[in-house]
PDB file of C-alpha atoms and ligand atoms in Angstrom:
ATOM      1  CA  MET A  28      68.482  29.966  17.070  1.00  0.00           C
ATOM      2  CA  TYR A  29      72.003  31.196  16.376  1.00  0.00           C
ATOM      3  CA  ASN A  30      75.266  29.245  16.538  1.00  0.00           C
ATOM      4  CA  ILE A  31      78.274  30.418  18.506  1.00  0.00           C
ATOM      5  CA  ILE A  32      81.574  29.967  16.666  1.00  0.00           C
ATOM      6  CA  ASP A  33      83.858  28.585  19.357  1.00  0.00           C
ATOM      7  CA  GLY A  34      87.293  30.038  18.634  1.00  0.00           C
ATOM      8  CA  LYS A  35      88.748  28.479  21.740  1.00  0.00           C
ATOM      9  CA  ALA A  36      87.813  24.963  20.585  1.00  0.00           C
ATOM     10  CA  ILE A  37      88.802  25.561  16.947  1.00  0.00           C
ATOM     11  CA  SER A  38      92.165  27.075  17.901  1.00  0.00           C
ATOM     12  CA  ALA A  39      92.803  24.170  20.296  1.00  0.00           C
ATOM     13  CA  LYS A  40      92.122  21.734  17.438  1.00  0.00           C
ATOM     14  CA  ILE A  41      94.533  23.598  15.119  1.00  0.00           C
ATOM     15  CA  LYS A  42      97.222  23.623  17.808  1.00  0.00           C
ATOM     16  CA  GLU A  43      96.680  19.893  18.356  1.00  0.00           C
ATOM     17  CA  GLU A  44      97.095  19.259  14.596  1.00  0.00           C
ATOM     18  CA  LEU A  45     100.266  21.361  14.536  1.00  0.00           C
ATOM     19  CA  LYS A  46     101.659  19.597  17.594  1.00  0.00           C
ATOM     20  CA  GLU A  47     101.269  16.257  15.780  1.00  0.00           C
ATOM     21  CA  GLN A  48     102.899  17.618  12.606  1.00  0.00           C
ATOM     22  CA  VAL A  49     105.795  19.054  14.587  1.00  0.00           C
ATOM     23  CA  ALA A  50     106.285  15.766  16.491  1.00  0.00           C
ATOM     24  CA  GLU A  51     106.441  13.957  13.144  1.00  0.00           C
ATOM     25  CA  LEU A  52     108.972  16.457  11.758  1.00  0.00           C
ATOM     26  CA  LYS A  53     111.054  16.217  14.919  1.00  0.00           C
ATOM     27  CA  SER A  54     111.101  12.436  14.699  1.00  0.00           C
ATOM     28  CA  HIS A  55     112.998  12.977  11.422  1.00  0.00           C
ATOM     29  CA  GLY A  56     115.468  15.310  13.084  1.00  0.00           C
ATOM     30  CA  ALA A  57     113.821  18.659  12.320  1.00  0.00           C
ATOM     31  CA  GLU A  58     114.096  21.603  14.699  1.00  0.00           C
ATOM     32  CA  ILE A  59     111.710  24.518  14.338  1.00  0.00           C
ATOM     33  CA  CYS A  60     112.461  27.891  15.864  1.00  0.00           C
ATOM     34  CA  LEU A  61     110.707  31.268  16.239  1.00  0.00           C
ATOM     35  CA  ALA A  62     112.567  34.424  17.318  1.00  0.00           C
ATOM     36  CA  VAL A  63     110.357  36.827  19.294  1.00  0.00           C
ATOM     37  CA  ILE A  64     111.508  40.425  19.788  1.00  0.00           C
ATOM     38  CA  GLN A  65     109.914  42.869  22.202  1.00  0.00           C
ATOM     39  CA  VAL A  66     111.183  46.444  22.542  1.00  0.00           C
ATOM     40  CA  GLY A  67     110.144  48.180  25.766  1.00  0.00           C
ATOM     41  CA  ASP A  68     107.704  47.105  28.456  1.00  0.00           C
ATOM     42  CA  ASP A  69     104.226  47.750  27.087  1.00  0.00           C
ATOM     43  CA  LYS A  70     102.012  45.638  29.366  1.00  0.00           C
ATOM     44  CA  ALA A  71      99.668  44.290  26.692  1.00  0.00           C
ATOM     45  CA  SER A  72     102.673  43.415  24.493  1.00  0.00           C
ATOM     46  CA  SER A  73     104.267  41.470  27.356  1.00  0.00           C
ATOM     47  CA  VAL A  74     101.079  39.406  27.742  1.00  0.00           C
ATOM     48  CA  TYR A  75     100.906  38.697  23.978  1.00  0.00           C
ATOM     49  CA  VAL A  76     104.607  37.807  23.787  1.00  0.00           C
ATOM     50  CA  ASN A  77     104.322  35.433  26.744  1.00  0.00           C
ATOM     51  CA  ASN A  78     101.297  33.732  25.194  1.00  0.00           C
ATOM     52  CA  LYS A  79     103.208  33.300  21.933  1.00  0.00           C
ATOM     53  CA  LYS A  80     106.163  31.728  23.741  1.00  0.00           C
ATOM     54  CA  LYS A  81     103.832  29.408  25.680  1.00  0.00           C
ATOM     55  CA  ALA A  82     102.135  28.303  22.457  1.00  0.00           C
ATOM     56  CA  CYS A  83     105.554  27.519  20.941  1.00  0.00           C
ATOM     57  CA  GLU A  84     106.438  25.385  23.932  1.00  0.00           C
ATOM     58  CA  TYR A  85     103.115  23.526  23.754  1.00  0.00           C
ATOM     59  CA  ILE A  86     103.522  22.722  20.066  1.00  0.00           C
ATOM     60  CA  GLY A  87     107.195  21.796  20.271  1.00  0.00           C
ATOM     61  CA  ILE A  88     108.644  24.886  18.596  1.00  0.00           C
ATOM     62  CA  GLU A  89     111.733  26.444  20.155  1.00  0.00           C
ATOM     63  CA  SER A  90     111.370  30.159  20.904  1.00  0.00           C
ATOM     64  CA  LEU A  91     114.301  32.564  21.136  1.00  0.00           C
ATOM     65  CA  SER A  92     113.375  35.575  23.194  1.00  0.00           C
ATOM     66  CA  TYR A  93     114.853  39.075  22.767  1.00  0.00           C
ATOM     67  CA  HIS A  94     113.525  41.631  25.232  1.00  0.00           C
ATOM     68  CA  LEU A  95     115.232  44.939  24.437  1.00  0.00           C
ATOM     69  CA  PRO A  96     115.040  48.153  26.473  1.00  0.00           C
ATOM     70  CA  ALA A  97     112.682  50.921  25.278  1.00  0.00           C
ATOM     71  CA  GLU A  98     115.718  53.148  24.483  1.00  0.00           C
ATOM     72  CA  THR A  99     117.105  50.651  21.948  1.00  0.00           C
ATOM     73  CA  LYS A 100     118.231  52.471  18.810  1.00  0.00           C
ATOM     74  CA  GLU A 101     116.510  51.618  15.543  1.00  0.00           C
ATOM     75  CA  ALA A 102     119.883  50.638  14.028  1.00  0.00           C
ATOM     76  CA  GLU A 103     120.491  48.115  16.829  1.00  0.00           C
ATOM     77  CA  LEU A 104     117.085  46.534  16.293  1.00  0.00           C
ATOM     78  CA  LEU A 105     117.682  46.358  12.529  1.00  0.00           C
ATOM     79  CA  GLU A 106     121.069  44.727  13.168  1.00  0.00           C
ATOM     80  CA  LEU A 107     119.467  42.091  15.394  1.00  0.00           C
ATOM     81  CA  ILE A 108     116.846  41.376  12.721  1.00  0.00           C
ATOM     82  CA  GLU A 109     119.551  41.048  10.070  1.00  0.00           C
ATOM     83  CA  SER A 110     121.516  38.587  12.220  1.00  0.00           C
ATOM     84  CA  LEU A 111     118.332  36.523  12.688  1.00  0.00           C
ATOM     85  CA  ASN A 112     117.669  36.671   8.916  1.00  0.00           C
ATOM     86  CA  GLN A 113     121.127  35.129   8.427  1.00  0.00           C
ATOM     87  CA  ASN A 114     120.734  32.538  11.193  1.00  0.00           C
ATOM     88  CA  SER A 115     119.627  29.305   9.503  1.00  0.00           C
ATOM     89  CA  LYS A 116     118.453  27.897  12.824  1.00  0.00           C
ATOM     90  CA  VAL A 117     115.726  30.588  12.982  1.00  0.00           C
ATOM     91  CA  ASN A 118     112.644  29.853  10.865  1.00  0.00           C
ATOM     92  CA  GLY A 119     110.422  32.779  11.845  1.00  0.00           C
ATOM     93  CA  ILE A 120     110.984  36.318  13.166  1.00  0.00           C
ATOM     94  CA  LEU A 121     108.343  38.309  15.009  1.00  0.00           C
ATOM     95  CA  VAL A 122     108.766  41.866  16.287  1.00  0.00           C
ATOM     96  CA  GLN A 123     105.896  42.632  18.647  1.00  0.00           C
ATOM     97  CA  LEU A 124     104.141  45.888  17.687  1.00  0.00           C
ATOM     98  CA  PRO A 125     103.882  48.680  18.587  1.00  0.00           C
ATOM     99  CA  VAL A 126     107.587  49.565  18.768  1.00  0.00           C
ATOM    100  CA  PRO A 127     108.609  52.774  20.642  1.00  0.00           C
ATOM    101  CA  GLU A 128     107.939  55.989  18.730  1.00  0.00           C
ATOM    102  CA  HIS A 129     111.565  56.734  17.835  1.00  0.00           C
ATOM    103  CA  ILE A 130     111.664  53.508  15.795  1.00  0.00           C
ATOM    104  CA  ASP A 131     110.136  53.456  12.305  1.00  0.00           C
ATOM    105  CA  GLU A 132     107.708  50.537  12.256  1.00  0.00           C
ATOM    106  CA  ASP A 133     107.690  50.271   8.451  1.00  0.00           C
ATOM    107  CA  ARG A 134     111.479  49.999   8.349  1.00  0.00           C
ATOM    108  CA  VAL A 135     111.361  47.225  10.950  1.00  0.00           C
ATOM    109  CA  ILE A 136     108.692  45.285   9.037  1.00  0.00           C
ATOM    110  CA  LYS A 137     110.677  45.611   5.795  1.00  0.00           C
ATOM    111  CA  ALA A 138     113.891  44.446   7.486  1.00  0.00           C
ATOM    112  CA  ILE A 139     112.463  40.990   8.201  1.00  0.00           C
ATOM    113  CA  SER A 140     113.209  38.504   5.418  1.00  0.00           C
ATOM    114  CA  PRO A 141     109.944  37.659   3.570  1.00  0.00           C
ATOM    115  CA  MET A 142     111.000  33.996   4.013  1.00  0.00           C
ATOM    116  CA  LYS A 143     110.759  34.436   7.823  1.00  0.00           C
ATOM    117  CA  ASP A 144     107.866  36.933   7.932  1.00  0.00           C
ATOM    118  CA  VAL A 145     105.492  34.813  10.039  1.00  0.00           C
ATOM    119  CA  ASP A 146     103.327  37.871  10.859  1.00  0.00           C
ATOM    120  CA  GLY A 147     102.671  38.398   7.139  1.00  0.00           C
ATOM    121  CA  PHE A 148     103.258  42.158   7.453  1.00  0.00           C
ATOM    122  CA  HIS A 149     106.121  42.542   4.910  1.00  0.00           C
ATOM    123  CA  PRO A 150     105.084  44.391   1.717  1.00  0.00           C
ATOM    124  CA  GLU A 151     106.200  41.338  -0.276  1.00  0.00           C
ATOM    125  CA  SER A 152     103.841  39.090   1.731  1.00  0.00           C
ATOM    126  CA  VAL A 153     100.969  41.558   1.351  1.00  0.00           C
ATOM    127  CA  GLY A 154     101.721  41.936  -2.375  1.00  0.00           C
ATOM    128  CA  ALA A 155     101.739  38.154  -2.843  1.00  0.00           C
ATOM    129  CA  LEU A 156      98.335  37.918  -1.163  1.00  0.00           C
ATOM    130  CA  SER A 157      96.918  40.675  -3.356  1.00  0.00           C
ATOM    131  CA  ILE A 158      97.965  38.954  -6.602  1.00  0.00           C
ATOM    132  CA  GLY A 159      97.075  35.430  -5.511  1.00  0.00           C
ATOM    133  CA  GLN A 160     100.599  34.125  -4.962  1.00  0.00           C
ATOM    134  CA  SER A 161     101.686  32.055  -1.986  1.00  0.00           C
ATOM    135  CA  GLY A 162     103.178  33.830   1.010  1.00  0.00           C
ATOM    136  CA  PHE A 163     102.588  34.437   4.682  1.00  0.00           C
ATOM    137  CA  VAL A 164      99.155  35.763   5.608  1.00  0.00           C
ATOM    138  CA  SER A 165      98.443  38.043   8.567  1.00  0.00           C
ATOM    139  CA  CYS A 166      97.363  35.792  11.447  1.00  0.00           C
ATOM    140  CA  THR A 167      94.068  37.335  12.597  1.00  0.00           C
ATOM    141  CA  PRO A 168      92.373  37.393   9.167  1.00  0.00           C
ATOM    142  CA  ALA A 169      93.803  33.945   8.351  1.00  0.00           C
ATOM    143  CA  GLY A 170      92.277  32.743  11.620  1.00  0.00           C
ATOM    144  CA  ILE A 171      88.887  34.177  10.660  1.00  0.00           C
ATOM    145  CA  ILE A 172      88.924  32.211   7.390  1.00  0.00           C
ATOM    146  CA  GLN A 173      89.615  29.073   9.463  1.00  0.00           C
ATOM    147  CA  LEU A 174      86.708  29.907  11.801  1.00  0.00           C
ATOM    148  CA  LEU A 175      84.373  30.212   8.793  1.00  0.00           C
ATOM    149  CA  LYS A 176      85.638  27.091   7.009  1.00  0.00           C
ATOM    150  CA  ARG A 177      85.644  24.908  10.095  1.00  0.00           C
ATOM    151  CA  SER A 178      82.079  26.048  10.889  1.00  0.00           C
ATOM    152  CA  ASN A 179      81.066  25.083   7.308  1.00  0.00           C
ATOM    153  CA  VAL A 180      80.151  28.668   6.391  1.00  0.00           C
ATOM    154  CA  GLU A 181      80.230  28.963   2.583  1.00  0.00           C
ATOM    155  CA  ILE A 182      82.045  32.113   1.386  1.00  0.00           C
ATOM    156  CA  THR A 183      81.745  31.727  -2.406  1.00  0.00           C
ATOM    157  CA  GLY A 184      79.279  34.223  -3.862  1.00  0.00           C
ATOM    158  CA  LYS A 185      78.397  35.758  -0.486  1.00  0.00           C
ATOM    159  CA  GLU A 186      78.146  39.474   0.254  1.00  0.00           C
ATOM    160  CA  CYS A 187      81.089  40.012   2.601  1.00  0.00           C
ATOM    161  CA  VAL A 188      81.420  43.347   4.381  1.00  0.00           C
ATOM    162  CA  VAL A 189      84.578  44.216   6.312  1.00  0.00           C
ATOM    163  CA  VAL A 190      84.331  47.199   8.668  1.00  0.00           C
ATOM    164  CA  GLY A 191      87.845  48.591   9.232  1.00  0.00           C
ATOM    165  CA  ARG A 192      90.774  49.051   6.832  1.00  0.00           C
ATOM    166  CA  SER A 193      93.889  48.425   8.937  1.00  0.00           C
ATOM    167  CA  ASN A 194      96.939  46.799   7.348  1.00  0.00           C
ATOM    168  CA  ILE A 195      96.872  44.007   9.939  1.00  0.00           C
ATOM    169  CA  VAL A 196      93.187  43.053   9.790  1.00  0.00           C
ATOM    170  CA  GLY A 197      90.801  44.933   7.466  1.00  0.00           C
ATOM    171  CA  LYS A 198      92.785  44.966   4.218  1.00  0.00           C
ATOM    172  CA  PRO A 199      94.137  41.385   4.357  1.00  0.00           C
ATOM    173  CA  MET A 200      90.700  40.201   5.511  1.00  0.00           C
ATOM    174  CA  ALA A 201      89.116  41.688   2.401  1.00  0.00           C
ATOM    175  CA  LEU A 202      91.774  40.077   0.166  1.00  0.00           C
ATOM    176  CA  LEU A 203      91.269  36.668   1.791  1.00  0.00           C
ATOM    177  CA  LEU A 204      87.488  36.805   1.435  1.00  0.00           C
ATOM    178  CA  LEU A 205      88.003  37.766  -2.218  1.00  0.00           C
ATOM    179  CA  ARG A 206      90.392  34.813  -2.655  1.00  0.00           C
ATOM    180  CA  GLU A 207      87.554  32.629  -1.290  1.00  0.00           C
ATOM    181  CA  ASN A 208      85.251  34.057  -3.994  1.00  0.00           C
ATOM    182  CA  GLY A 209      83.245  36.388  -1.770  1.00  0.00           C
ATOM    183  CA  THR A 210      81.844  39.683  -3.073  1.00  0.00           C
ATOM    184  CA  VAL A 211      83.720  42.072  -0.832  1.00  0.00           C
ATOM    185  CA  THR A 212      83.075  45.613   0.410  1.00  0.00           C
ATOM    186  CA  ILE A 213      85.391  47.470   2.794  1.00  0.00           C
ATOM    187  CA  CYS A 214      83.860  50.145   5.061  1.00  0.00           C
ATOM    188  CA  HIS A 215      85.744  52.685   7.169  1.00  0.00           C
ATOM    189  CA  SER A 216      85.317  55.901   9.134  1.00  0.00           C
ATOM    190  CA  ARG A 217      84.472  57.882   5.975  1.00  0.00           C
ATOM    191  CA  THR A 218      81.849  55.465   4.672  1.00  0.00           C
ATOM    192  CA  ARG A 219      78.741  57.570   4.038  1.00  0.00           C
ATOM    193  CA  ASP A 220      75.948  55.270   5.192  1.00  0.00           C
ATOM    194  CA  LEU A 221      77.586  52.469   7.143  1.00  0.00           C
ATOM    195  CA  LYS A 222      74.336  50.846   8.224  1.00  0.00           C
ATOM    196  CA  GLU A 223      73.049  50.662   4.671  1.00  0.00           C
ATOM    197  CA  VAL A 224      76.202  48.728   3.668  1.00  0.00           C
ATOM    198  CA  THR A 225      76.507  46.425   6.699  1.00  0.00           C
ATOM    199  CA  LYS A 226      72.837  45.421   6.369  1.00  0.00           C
ATOM    200  CA  ARG A 227      73.660  43.882   2.982  1.00  0.00           C
ATOM    201  CA  ALA A 228      76.246  41.539   4.500  1.00  0.00           C
ATOM    202  CA  ASP A 229      75.833  37.775   4.530  1.00  0.00           C
ATOM    203  CA  ILE A 230      79.210  37.730   6.294  1.00  0.00           C
ATOM    204  CA  LEU A 231      80.053  40.789   8.401  1.00  0.00           C
ATOM    205  CA  VAL A 232      83.563  41.181   9.835  1.00  0.00           C
ATOM    206  CA  VAL A 233      83.890  44.022  12.325  1.00  0.00           C
ATOM    207  CA  ALA A 234      87.306  45.476  13.213  1.00  0.00           C
ATOM    208  CA  ILE A 235      86.755  49.124  14.130  1.00  0.00           C
ATOM    209  CA  GLY A 236      88.035  49.280  17.695  1.00  0.00           C
ATOM    210  CA  LYS A 237      84.881  50.798  19.248  1.00  0.00           C
ATOM    211  CA  PRO A 238      83.173  48.863  22.048  1.00  0.00           C
ATOM    212  CA  LYS A 239      79.685  47.501  21.180  1.00  0.00           C
ATOM    213  CA  PHE A 240      79.456  49.856  18.173  1.00  0.00           C
ATOM    214  CA  ILE A 241      77.511  47.431  15.971  1.00  0.00           C
ATOM    215  CA  ASP A 242      74.007  46.797  17.308  1.00  0.00           C
ATOM    216  CA  GLU A 243      71.141  44.823  15.741  1.00  0.00           C
ATOM    217  CA  SER A 244      70.174  47.728  13.474  1.00  0.00           C
ATOM    218  CA  TYR A 245      73.389  47.160  11.434  1.00  0.00           C
ATOM    219  CA  VAL A 246      72.794  43.467  10.812  1.00  0.00           C
ATOM    220  CA  LYS A 247      70.672  41.496   8.335  1.00  0.00           C
ATOM    221  CA  ASP A 248      68.599  38.546   9.580  1.00  0.00           C
ATOM    222  CA  GLY A 249      70.613  35.330   9.351  1.00  0.00           C
ATOM    223  CA  ALA A 250      73.996  37.023   8.820  1.00  0.00           C
ATOM    224  CA  VAL A 251      77.294  35.528  10.004  1.00  0.00           C
ATOM    225  CA  VAL A 252      78.977  38.057  12.313  1.00  0.00           C
ATOM    226  CA  ILE A 253      82.685  38.006  13.171  1.00  0.00           C
ATOM    227  CA  ASP A 254      83.842  40.361  15.921  1.00  0.00           C
ATOM    228  CA  VAL A 255      87.554  41.256  15.932  1.00  0.00           C
ATOM    229  CA  GLY A 256      87.330  43.891  18.700  1.00  0.00           C
ATOM    230  CA  ILE A 257      88.365  43.391  22.285  1.00  0.00           C
ATOM    231  CA  HIS A 258      87.768  45.981  25.007  1.00  0.00           C
ATOM    232  CA  ARG A 259      87.187  46.179  28.725  1.00  0.00           C
ATOM    233  CA  ASN A 260      83.868  47.802  29.654  1.00  0.00           C
ATOM    234  CA  GLU A 261      82.951  49.830  32.771  1.00  0.00           C
ATOM    235  CA  ASP A 262      82.501  46.634  34.847  1.00  0.00           C
ATOM    236  CA  ASN A 263      85.962  45.390  33.807  1.00  0.00           C
ATOM    237  CA  LYS A 264      84.312  42.759  31.601  1.00  0.00           C
ATOM    238  CA  LEU A 265      85.593  42.000  28.103  1.00  0.00           C
ATOM    239  CA  CYS A 266      83.442  42.997  25.139  1.00  0.00           C
ATOM    240  CA  GLY A 267      83.865  43.331  21.384  1.00  0.00           C
ATOM    241  CA  ASP A 268      83.006  45.863  18.669  1.00  0.00           C
ATOM    242  CA  VAL A 269      79.640  44.105  18.393  1.00  0.00           C
ATOM    243  CA  ASP A 270      76.860  44.408  20.979  1.00  0.00           C
ATOM    244  CA  PHE A 271      76.564  40.624  21.335  1.00  0.00           C
ATOM    245  CA  ASP A 272      73.300  40.487  23.300  1.00  0.00           C
ATOM    246  CA  SER A 273      71.272  42.506  20.800  1.00  0.00           C
ATOM    247  CA  VAL A 274      72.997  41.176  17.631  1.00  0.00           C
ATOM    248  CA  ALA A 275      73.303  37.424  18.340  1.00  0.00           C
ATOM    249  CA  PRO A 276      69.570  36.568  18.077  1.00  0.00           C
ATOM    250  CA  LYS A 277      69.530  38.021  14.535  1.00  0.00           C
ATOM    251  CA  THR A 278      72.492  35.972  13.288  1.00  0.00           C
ATOM    252  CA  SER A 279      73.014  32.433  12.042  1.00  0.00           C
ATOM    253  CA  TYR A 280      76.602  32.345  13.377  1.00  0.00           C
ATOM    254  CA  ILE A 281      78.447  34.745  15.638  1.00  0.00           C
ATOM    255  CA  THR A 282      81.830  34.846  17.404  1.00  0.00           C
ATOM    256  CA  PRO A 283      81.845  35.697  21.116  1.00  0.00           C
ATOM    257  CA  VAL A 284      84.340  37.987  22.891  1.00  0.00           C
ATOM    258  CA  PRO A 285      86.347  36.537  24.521  1.00  0.00           C
ATOM    259  CA  GLY A 286      86.728  33.097  22.941  1.00  0.00           C
ATOM    260  CA  GLY A 287      86.060  33.933  19.279  1.00  0.00           C
ATOM    261  CA  VAL A 288      88.691  35.510  17.017  1.00  0.00           C
ATOM    262  CA  GLY A 289      91.265  36.168  19.773  1.00  0.00           C
ATOM    263  CA  PRO A 290      92.577  32.632  20.316  1.00  0.00           C
ATOM    264  CA  MET A 291      92.901  32.073  16.559  1.00  0.00           C
ATOM    265  CA  THR A 292      95.668  34.637  16.063  1.00  0.00           C
ATOM    266  CA  ILE A 293      98.288  32.655  17.970  1.00  0.00           C
ATOM    267  CA  ALA A 294      97.162  29.352  16.439  1.00  0.00           C
ATOM    268  CA  MET A 295      97.718  30.839  12.960  1.00  0.00           C
ATOM    269  CA  LEU A 296     101.094  32.267  13.998  1.00  0.00           C
ATOM    270  CA  MET A 297     102.135  28.738  14.955  1.00  0.00           C
ATOM    271  CA  HIS A 298     100.793  27.534  11.604  1.00  0.00           C
ATOM    272  CA  ASN A 299     102.924  30.162   9.839  1.00  0.00           C
ATOM    273  CA  VAL A 300     106.065  29.110  11.734  1.00  0.00           C
ATOM    274  CA  VAL A 301     105.600  25.490  10.613  1.00  0.00           C
ATOM    275  CA  GLU A 302     104.952  26.752   7.062  1.00  0.00           C
ATOM    276  CA  ALA A 303     108.171  28.812   7.265  1.00  0.00           C
ATOM    277  CA  TYR A 304     110.090  25.638   8.137  1.00  0.00           C
ATOM    278  CA  HIS A 305     108.610  23.864   5.090  1.00  0.00           C
ATOM    279  CA  MET A 306     109.333  26.826   2.771  1.00  0.00           C
ATOM    280  CA  GLN A 307     112.945  26.974   3.885  1.00  0.00           C
ATOM    281  CA  ASN A 308     113.463  23.218   3.645  1.00  0.00           C
ATOM    282  CA  LYS A 309     111.850  22.476   0.284  1.00  0.00           C
TER     283      LYS A 309
HETATM  284  N1  GUN B 416     100.603  43.733  17.951  1.00  0.00           N
HETATM  285  C1  GUN B 416      99.267  43.510  17.947  1.00  0.00           C
HETATM  286  N2  GUN B 416      98.979  42.433  17.166  1.00  0.00           N
HETATM  287  C2  GUN B 416     100.147  41.989  16.677  1.00  0.00           C
HETATM  288  C3  GUN B 416     100.495  40.904  15.823  1.00  0.00           C
HETATM  289  O1  GUN B 416      99.671  40.136  15.336  1.00  0.00           O
HETATM  290  N3  GUN B 416     101.835  40.774  15.555  1.00  0.00           N
HETATM  291  C4  GUN B 416     102.759  41.606  16.063  1.00  0.00           C
HETATM  292  N4  GUN B 416     104.022  41.402  15.727  1.00  0.00           N
HETATM  293  N5  GUN B 416     102.472  42.619  16.853  1.00  0.00           N
HETATM  294  C5  GUN B 416     101.170  42.803  17.162  1.00  0.00           C
END
């Protein structure tokens, strides 16, 4: 019988812990603040941004909201970021991605001070992670490590296979599993025999963005399977990159979609904002 890793419950617990920490900090006069910038009206982005603001409110973090029109010039956005970098009241800065095409995403990411980079996307944050120094870690992979640890899944010495090499999930995921002493392989669209590699995995993290791509033939008996994908199928139901019904019976632990990895991302963002406060007030 397999175990479902309940991301909703684990993220709720993390948010509860953070709420207590923030209440304690506030009782000593602290104020914690996240600036959230959205450029344009992408529907999915609006939902994410609203959820982030709601989480701030729940935990006791102030959120400053900047909703800029889609036509905003890159220079104006960079100016806003610079003013927030200088504003000592602001602990964290988040620019919701994607930004409109006329704005260079890399330039925006680099403009955010590494001290306030709560998304963990700045090259300095990524570099720190890759050489084992402290810094902000991208929220989704950080959340997956929490899911594993809080489900008592041992990572040390395990064969960990990450499918997907994005800067936001795949690459930092691989670095985090390595930091936890896993033996890590990264697969991607050019991997020659994907199935042969994924079948070796004790811990399989799937972030390829293709609905129900991974079926039971990709998975070893007793593996731990983490599904980062989220899609709507023909019946308007949510599904992941993993075909849950065929894969779950083969696993020891598996994350569902929805209610697995998804809720962890915002919980870890809140964690990073509190960490930003501590870093800036050492
Ligand atoms: N767009 C999709 N995921 C994310 C995220 O984690 N952070 C930001 N800033 N934008 C995103």
